[in-house]
CSV table of C-alpha atoms in Angstrom, one decimal:
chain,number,residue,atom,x,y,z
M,1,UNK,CA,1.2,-80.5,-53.6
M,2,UNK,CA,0.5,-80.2,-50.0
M,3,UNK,CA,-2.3,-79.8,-47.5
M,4,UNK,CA,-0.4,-78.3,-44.5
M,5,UNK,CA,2.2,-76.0,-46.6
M,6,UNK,CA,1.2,-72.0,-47.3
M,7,UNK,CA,0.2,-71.1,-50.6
M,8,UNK,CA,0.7,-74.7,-52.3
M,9,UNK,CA,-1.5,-76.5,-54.2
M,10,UNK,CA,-3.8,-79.0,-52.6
M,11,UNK,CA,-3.1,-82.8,-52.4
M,12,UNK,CA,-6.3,-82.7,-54.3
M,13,UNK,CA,-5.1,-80.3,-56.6
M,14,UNK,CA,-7.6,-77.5,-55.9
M,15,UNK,CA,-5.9,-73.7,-55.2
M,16,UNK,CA,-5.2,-72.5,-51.2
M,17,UNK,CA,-7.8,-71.0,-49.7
M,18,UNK,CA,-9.5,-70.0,-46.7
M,19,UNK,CA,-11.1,-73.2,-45.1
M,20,UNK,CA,-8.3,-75.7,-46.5
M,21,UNK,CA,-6.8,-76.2,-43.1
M,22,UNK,CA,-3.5,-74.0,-44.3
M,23,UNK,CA,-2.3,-70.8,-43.3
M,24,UNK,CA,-2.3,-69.1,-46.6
M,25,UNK,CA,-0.5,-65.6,-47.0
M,26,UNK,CA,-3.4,-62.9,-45.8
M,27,UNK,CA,-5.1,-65.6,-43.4
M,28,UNK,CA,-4.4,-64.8,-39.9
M,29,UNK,CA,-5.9,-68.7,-38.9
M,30,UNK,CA,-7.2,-71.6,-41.0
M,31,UNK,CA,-9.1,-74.0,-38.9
M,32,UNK,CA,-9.9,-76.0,-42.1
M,33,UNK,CA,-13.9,-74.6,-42.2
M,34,UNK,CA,-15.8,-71.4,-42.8
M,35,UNK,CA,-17.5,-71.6,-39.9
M,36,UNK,CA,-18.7,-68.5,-38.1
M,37,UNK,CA,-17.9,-68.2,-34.1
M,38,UNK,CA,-15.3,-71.2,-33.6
M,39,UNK,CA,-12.6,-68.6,-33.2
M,40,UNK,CA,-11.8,-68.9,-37.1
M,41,UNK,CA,-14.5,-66.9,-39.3
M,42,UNK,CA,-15.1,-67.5,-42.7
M,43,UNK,CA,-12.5,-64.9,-44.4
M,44,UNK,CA,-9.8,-66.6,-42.3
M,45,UNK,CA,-9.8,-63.6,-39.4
M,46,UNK,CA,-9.2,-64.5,-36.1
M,47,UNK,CA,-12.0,-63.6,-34.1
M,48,UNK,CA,-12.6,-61.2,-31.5
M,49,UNK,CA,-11.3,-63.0,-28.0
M,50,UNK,CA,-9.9,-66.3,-29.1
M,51,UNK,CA,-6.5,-67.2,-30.1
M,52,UNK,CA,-5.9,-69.3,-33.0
M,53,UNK,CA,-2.5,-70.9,-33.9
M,54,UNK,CA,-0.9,-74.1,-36.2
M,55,UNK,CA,-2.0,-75.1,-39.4
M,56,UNK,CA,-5.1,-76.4,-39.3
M,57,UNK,CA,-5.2,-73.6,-36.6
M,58,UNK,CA,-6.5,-74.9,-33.3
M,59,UNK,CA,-8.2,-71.6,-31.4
M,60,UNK,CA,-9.2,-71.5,-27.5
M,61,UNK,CA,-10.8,-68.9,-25.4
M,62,UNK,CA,-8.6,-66.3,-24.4
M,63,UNK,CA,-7.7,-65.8,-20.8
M,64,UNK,CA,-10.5,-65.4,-18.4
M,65,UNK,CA,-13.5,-66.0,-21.4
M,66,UNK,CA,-15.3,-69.0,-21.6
M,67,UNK,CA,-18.0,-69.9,-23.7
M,68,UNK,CA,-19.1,-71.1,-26.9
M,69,UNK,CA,-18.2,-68.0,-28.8
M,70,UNK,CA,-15.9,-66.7,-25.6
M,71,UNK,CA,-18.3,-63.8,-24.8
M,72,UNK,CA,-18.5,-64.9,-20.9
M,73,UNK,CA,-15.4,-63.2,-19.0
M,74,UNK,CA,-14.8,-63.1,-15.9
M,75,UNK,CA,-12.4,-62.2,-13.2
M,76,UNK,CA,-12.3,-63.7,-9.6
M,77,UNK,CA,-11.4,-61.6,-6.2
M,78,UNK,CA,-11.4,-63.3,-2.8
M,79,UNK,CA,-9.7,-63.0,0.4
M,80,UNK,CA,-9.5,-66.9,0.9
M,81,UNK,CA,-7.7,-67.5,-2.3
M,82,UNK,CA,-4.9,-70.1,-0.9
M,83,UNK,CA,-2.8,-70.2,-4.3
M,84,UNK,CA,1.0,-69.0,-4.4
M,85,UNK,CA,0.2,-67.4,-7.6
M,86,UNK,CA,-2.9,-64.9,-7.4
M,87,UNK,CA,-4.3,-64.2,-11.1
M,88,UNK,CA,-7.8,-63.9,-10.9
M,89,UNK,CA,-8.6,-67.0,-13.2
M,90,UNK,CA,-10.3,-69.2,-10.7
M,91,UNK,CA,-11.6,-69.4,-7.5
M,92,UNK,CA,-8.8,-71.0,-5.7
M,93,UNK,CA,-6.4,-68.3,-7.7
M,94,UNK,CA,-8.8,-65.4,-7.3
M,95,UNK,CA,-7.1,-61.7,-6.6
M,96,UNK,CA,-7.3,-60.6,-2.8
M,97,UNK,CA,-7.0,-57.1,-4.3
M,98,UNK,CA,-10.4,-56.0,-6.1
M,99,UNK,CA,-8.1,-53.1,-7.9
M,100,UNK,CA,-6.0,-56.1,-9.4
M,101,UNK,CA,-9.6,-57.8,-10.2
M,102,UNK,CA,-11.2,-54.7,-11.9
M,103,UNK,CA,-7.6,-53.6,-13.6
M,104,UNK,CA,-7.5,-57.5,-15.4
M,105,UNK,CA,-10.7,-57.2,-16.3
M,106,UNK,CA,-10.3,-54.0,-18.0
M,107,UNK,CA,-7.5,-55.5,-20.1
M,108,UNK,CA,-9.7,-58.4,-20.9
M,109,UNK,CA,-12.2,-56.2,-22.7
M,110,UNK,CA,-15.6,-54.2,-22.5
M,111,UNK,CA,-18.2,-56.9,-21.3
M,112,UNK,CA,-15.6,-58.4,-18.8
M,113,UNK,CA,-17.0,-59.1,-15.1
M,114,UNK,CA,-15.5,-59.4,-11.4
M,115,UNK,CA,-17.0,-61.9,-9.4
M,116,UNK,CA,-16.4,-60.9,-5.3
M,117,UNK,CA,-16.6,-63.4,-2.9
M,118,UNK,CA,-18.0,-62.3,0.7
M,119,UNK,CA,-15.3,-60.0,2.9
M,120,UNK,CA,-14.7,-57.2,3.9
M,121,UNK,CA,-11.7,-55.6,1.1
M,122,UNK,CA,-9.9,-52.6,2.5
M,123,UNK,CA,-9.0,-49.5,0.5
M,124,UNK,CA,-6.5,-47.8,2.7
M,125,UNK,CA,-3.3,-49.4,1.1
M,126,UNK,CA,-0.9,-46.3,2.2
M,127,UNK,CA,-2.7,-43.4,1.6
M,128,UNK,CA,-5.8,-41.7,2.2
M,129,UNK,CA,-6.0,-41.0,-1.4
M,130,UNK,CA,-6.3,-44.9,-2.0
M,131,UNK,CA,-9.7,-45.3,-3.9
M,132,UNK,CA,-11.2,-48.5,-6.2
M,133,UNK,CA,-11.0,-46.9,-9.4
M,134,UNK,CA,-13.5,-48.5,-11.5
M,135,UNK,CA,-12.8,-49.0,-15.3
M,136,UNK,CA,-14.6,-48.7,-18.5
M,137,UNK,CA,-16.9,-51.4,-19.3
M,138,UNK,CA,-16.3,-53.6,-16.4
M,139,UNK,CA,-19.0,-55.1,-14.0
M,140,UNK,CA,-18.1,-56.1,-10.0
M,141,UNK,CA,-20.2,-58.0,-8.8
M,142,UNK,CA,-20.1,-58.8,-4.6
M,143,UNK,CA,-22.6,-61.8,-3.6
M,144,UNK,CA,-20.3,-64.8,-3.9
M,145,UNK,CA,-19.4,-67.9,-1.7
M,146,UNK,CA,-16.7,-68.4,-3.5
M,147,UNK,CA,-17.2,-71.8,-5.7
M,148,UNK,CA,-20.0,-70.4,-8.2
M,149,UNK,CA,-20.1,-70.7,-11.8
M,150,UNK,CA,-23.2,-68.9,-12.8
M,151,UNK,CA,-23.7,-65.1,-11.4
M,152,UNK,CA,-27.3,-66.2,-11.1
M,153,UNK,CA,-26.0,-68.2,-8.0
M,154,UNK,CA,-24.5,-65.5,-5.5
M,155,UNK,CA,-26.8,-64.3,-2.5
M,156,UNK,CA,-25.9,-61.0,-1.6
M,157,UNK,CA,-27.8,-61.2,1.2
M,158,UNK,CA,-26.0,-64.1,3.0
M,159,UNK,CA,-22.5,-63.6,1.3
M,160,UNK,CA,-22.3,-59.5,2.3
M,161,UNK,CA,-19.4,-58.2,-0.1
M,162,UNK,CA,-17.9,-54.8,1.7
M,163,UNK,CA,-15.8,-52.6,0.1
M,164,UNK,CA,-13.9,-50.8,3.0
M,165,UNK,CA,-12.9,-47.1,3.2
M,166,UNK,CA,-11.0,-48.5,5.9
M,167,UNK,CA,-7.2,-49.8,6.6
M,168,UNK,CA,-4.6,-50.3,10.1
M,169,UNK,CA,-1.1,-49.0,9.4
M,170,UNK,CA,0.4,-51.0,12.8
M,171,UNK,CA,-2.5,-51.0,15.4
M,172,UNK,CA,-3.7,-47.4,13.8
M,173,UNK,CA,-6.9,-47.4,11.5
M,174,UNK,CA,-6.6,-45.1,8.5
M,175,UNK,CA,-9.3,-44.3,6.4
M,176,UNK,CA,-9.9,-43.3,2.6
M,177,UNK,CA,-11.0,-39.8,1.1
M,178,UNK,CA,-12.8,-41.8,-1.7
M,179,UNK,CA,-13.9,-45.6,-1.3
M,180,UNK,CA,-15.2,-45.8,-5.1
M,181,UNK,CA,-14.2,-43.5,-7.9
M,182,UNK,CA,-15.1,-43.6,-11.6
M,183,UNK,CA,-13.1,-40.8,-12.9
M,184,UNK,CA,-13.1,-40.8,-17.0
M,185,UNK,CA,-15.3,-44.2,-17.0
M,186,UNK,CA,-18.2,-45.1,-18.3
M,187,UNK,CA,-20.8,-48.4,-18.6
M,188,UNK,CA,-19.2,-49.9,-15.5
M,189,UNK,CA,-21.3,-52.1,-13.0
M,190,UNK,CA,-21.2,-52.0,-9.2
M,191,UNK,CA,-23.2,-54.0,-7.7
């Protein structure tokens, strides 16, 4: 008998089963309830944007959710991020690159959201044919100081979010033929 051991009996001699805090063969977690939106559901499925792991299985929010049931996602882009590593997970670690903002997002799943803090983010990279492709599903939002952590709280009138058709190769400006483009995308937010 065993409580932490797949497919044994129970130390209290009832069968396995989802909810007994073991990983039993056709359970993907077992967090030990059948509770409903804790990242475990009741028929032992891992739910939609959480991880789950160990036995009883501890599940967290995947990257860039947050929440109670992980629903809130979000993505941040800035051009004072002052982190080595730039991944779009927090304000100080926010992407300078709104592309790199909207392209996590996207990977992060429908519903996600960039939050943009104030700047002016060129598109001219190295060609005219440089464009913020927006994705599928994904919201940018400008308006941001940069410390927020409710979209209620940006000002879009004090922190002006532009998104440049502009660039300077050397000392020469450069522009794009498209600033924005949503070619094959649908239910994305710019705003």
């Amino acid at each position: 008998n065993s409580d932490t051991l797949a497919n044994a009996c129970r130390t209290d001699c009832s069968l396995p089963g989802c909810g007994d805090g073991a990983v039993d063969p056709g359970e993907e977690c077992d967090d030990g309830n059948l509770d409903e939106g804790d990242g475990c559901d009741a028929r032992c499925d891992v739910e939609a944007f959480w991880d789950c792991e160990g036995a009883p299985s501890l599940c967290v929010c995947q990257a860039y959710r947050s929440g109670a049931d992980c629903a809130t996602c979000v993505v941040f882009a800035s051009l004072d991020a002052t982190a080595p590593a730039l991944d779009g997970l927090t304000w100080d670690t926010a992407f300078d690159s709104l592309q790199d903002a909207v392209d996590t997002a996207a990977g992060a799943g429908a519903g996600c959201e960039v939050w943009a803090a104030a700047g002016t983010y060129p598109q001219y990279i190295n060609t005219p044919g440089n464009t913020l492709s927006l994705r599928t599903g994904v919201s940018l939002f400008g308006g941001f100081a940069g410390g927020e952590t409710a979209r209620d709280q940006r000002d879009p009138a004090v922190n002006v979010t532009v998104i440049a058709g502009t660039g300077v190769v050397g000392d020469t400006p450069r522009h794009v033929f498209h600033v924005v483009s949503a070619v094959d995308t649908s239910d994305a937010t710019l705003d």
